Amino acid sequence: MNRFLNQMMRQLINRLTNRGINSGIDYMSRRGSGGKATPQNRQQAKVTRDAVKRARQAARITRRIGR
């Protein structure tokens, strides 16, 4: 019984953590630089997208290690 509750709580906490991390990352990636689409802004957007990809991958790895 206790083992079952621990497993359910761990799953719930993991899902809430995933949702929070993903919503924060999505928010930061949507913010962008705004303004006109200049080559410099496009380059900055690409850098931001790459950083978002690395952050998601790091979060996944961290959660796997924590299991």
Coordinates of N, CA and C in Angstrom, one line a residue, residues 11-64:
Q11 N 4.9 9.8 -9.6 CA 4.4 10.1 -11.0 C 3.7 11.5 -11.0
L12 N 3.0 11.8 -10.0 CA 2.3 13.1 -10.0 C 3.3 14.2 -9.9
I13 N 4.3 14.1 -9.1 CA 5.3 15.2 -9.0 C 6.1 15.3 -10.3
N14 N 6.4 14.2 -10.9 CA 7.2 14.2 -12.2 C 6.3 14.9 -13.3
R15 N 5.0 14.6 -13.3 CA 4.2 15.3 -14.3 C 4.1 16.8 -14.1
L16 N 3.9 17.1 -12.8 CA 3.8 18.6 -12.5 C 5.1 19.3 -12.8
T17 N 6.2 18.6 -12.5 CA 7.6 19.2 -12.8 C 7.7 19.4 -14.3
N18 N 7.4 18.3 -15.0 CA 7.5 18.4 -16.5 C 6.7 19.5 -17.0
R19 N 5.4 19.7 -16.6 CA 4.6 20.7 -17.1 C 5.1 22.1 -16.7
G20 N 5.6 22.3 -15.5 CA 6.2 23.5 -15.1 C 7.4 23.9 -16.0
I21 N 8.3 22.9 -16.1 CA 9.5 23.2 -16.9 C 9.2 23.5 -18.4
N22 N 8.3 22.7 -19.0 CA 7.9 22.9 -20.3 C 7.2 24.3 -20.5
S23 N 6.3 24.6 -19.6 CA 5.6 25.9 -19.8 C 6.6 27.1 -19.6
G24 N 7.6 27.0 -18.7 CA 8.5 28.0 -18.6 C 9.4 28.2 -19.8
I25 N 9.8 27.0 -20.3 CA 10.7 27.0 -21.6 C 9.9 27.6 -22.7
D26 N 8.6 27.2 -22.9 CA 7.8 27.7 -23.9 C 7.6 29.2 -23.8
Y27 N 7.4 29.7 -22.6 CA 7.2 31.1 -22.4 C 8.4 31.9 -22.8
M28 N 9.6 31.4 -22.4 CA 10.8 32.1 -22.8 C 11.1 32.0 -24.3
S29 N 10.7 30.9 -24.9 CA 11.0 30.8 -26.4 C 10.0 31.7 -27.2
R30 N 8.8 31.9 -26.6 CA 7.8 32.7 -27.3 C 8.1 34.2 -27.2
R31 N 8.7 34.6 -26.1 CA 9.0 36.0 -25.8 C 9.8 36.6 -27.0
G32 N 10.9 35.9 -27.4 CA 11.6 36.4 -28.5 C 12.2 37.8 -28.3
S33 N 12.6 38.4 -29.4 CA 13.1 39.7 -29.4 C 12.1 40.8 -29.8
G34 N 11.0 40.3 -30.5 CA 10.0 41.2 -31.0 C 10.6 42.1 -32.2
G35 N 9.8 43.0 -32.6 CA 10.3 43.9 -33.6 C 10.3 43.3 -35.0
K36 N 11.0 43.9 -35.9 CA 11.0 43.5 -37.3 C 11.9 42.2 -37.4
A37 N 11.6 41.5 -38.5 CA 12.4 40.2 -38.7 C 13.6 40.5 -39.5
T38 N 14.6 41.0 -38.8 CA 15.9 41.3 -39.4 C 16.8 40.1 -39.4
P39 N 17.9 40.0 -40.2 CA 18.7 38.8 -40.1 C 19.3 38.6 -38.6
Q40 N 19.6 39.8 -37.9 CA 20.1 39.7 -36.6 C 19.0 39.0 -35.7
N41 N 17.8 39.4 -35.8 CA 16.7 38.9 -35.0 C 16.5 37.4 -35.3
R42 N 16.6 37.0 -36.6 CA 16.4 35.6 -36.9 C 17.6 34.8 -36.3
Q43 N 18.8 35.3 -36.3 CA 19.9 34.6 -35.7 C 19.7 34.5 -34.2
Q44 N 19.2 35.5 -33.6 CA 18.9 35.5 -32.1 C 17.8 34.4 -31.8
A45 N 16.8 34.4 -32.7 CA 15.7 33.4 -32.5 C 16.3 32.0 -32.6
K46 N 17.2 31.8 -33.6 CA 17.8 30.4 -33.7 C 18.6 30.1 -32.5
V47 N 19.3 31.0 -32.0 CA 20.1 30.8 -30.8 C 19.2 30.4 -29.6
T48 N 18.1 31.1 -29.5 CA 17.1 30.9 -28.5 C 16.5 29.5 -28.6
R49 N 16.1 29.1 -29.8 CA 15.6 27.8 -30.1 C 16.5 26.7 -29.7
D50 N 17.8 26.9 -30.1 CA 18.8 25.9 -29.7 C 19.0 25.8 -28.2
A51 N 18.9 26.9 -27.5 CA 19.0 26.9 -26.1 C 17.9 26.2 -25.5
V52 N 16.7 26.4 -26.0 CA 15.5 25.7 -25.6 C 15.6 24.2 -25.7
K53 N 16.1 23.8 -26.9 CA 16.3 22.3 -27.1 C 17.3 21.8 -26.1
R54 N 18.4 22.5 -25.8 CA 19.3 22.0 -24.8 C 18.7 21.9 -23.5
A55 N 17.9 22.9 -23.1 CA 17.3 22.9 -21.8 C 16.3 21.8 -21.6
R56 N 15.5 21.5 -22.7 CA 14.6 20.4 -22.6 C 15.4 19.1 -22.4
Q57 N 16.4 18.9 -23.2 CA 17.2 17.7 -23.1 C 17.8 17.5 -21.7
A58 N 18.4 18.6 -21.2 CA 19.0 18.6 -19.9 C 17.9 18.2 -18.8
A59 N 16.7 18.8 -19.0 CA 15.7 18.5 -18.0 C 15.3 17.0 -18.1
R60 N 15.2 16.4 -19.3 CA 14.9 15.0 -19.4 C 15.9 14.2 -18.8
I61 N 17.2 14.5 -19.0 CA 18.3 13.7 -18.4 C 18.3 13.8 -16.9
T62 N 18.1 15.0 -16.4 CA 18.0 15.2 -15.0 C 16.9 14.4 -14.3
R63 N 15.7 14.3 -14.9 CA 14.6 13.6 -14.4 C 14.9 12.1 -14.4
R64 N 15.6 11.6 -15.5 CA 15.9 10.2 -15.6 C 16.9 9.8 -14.5

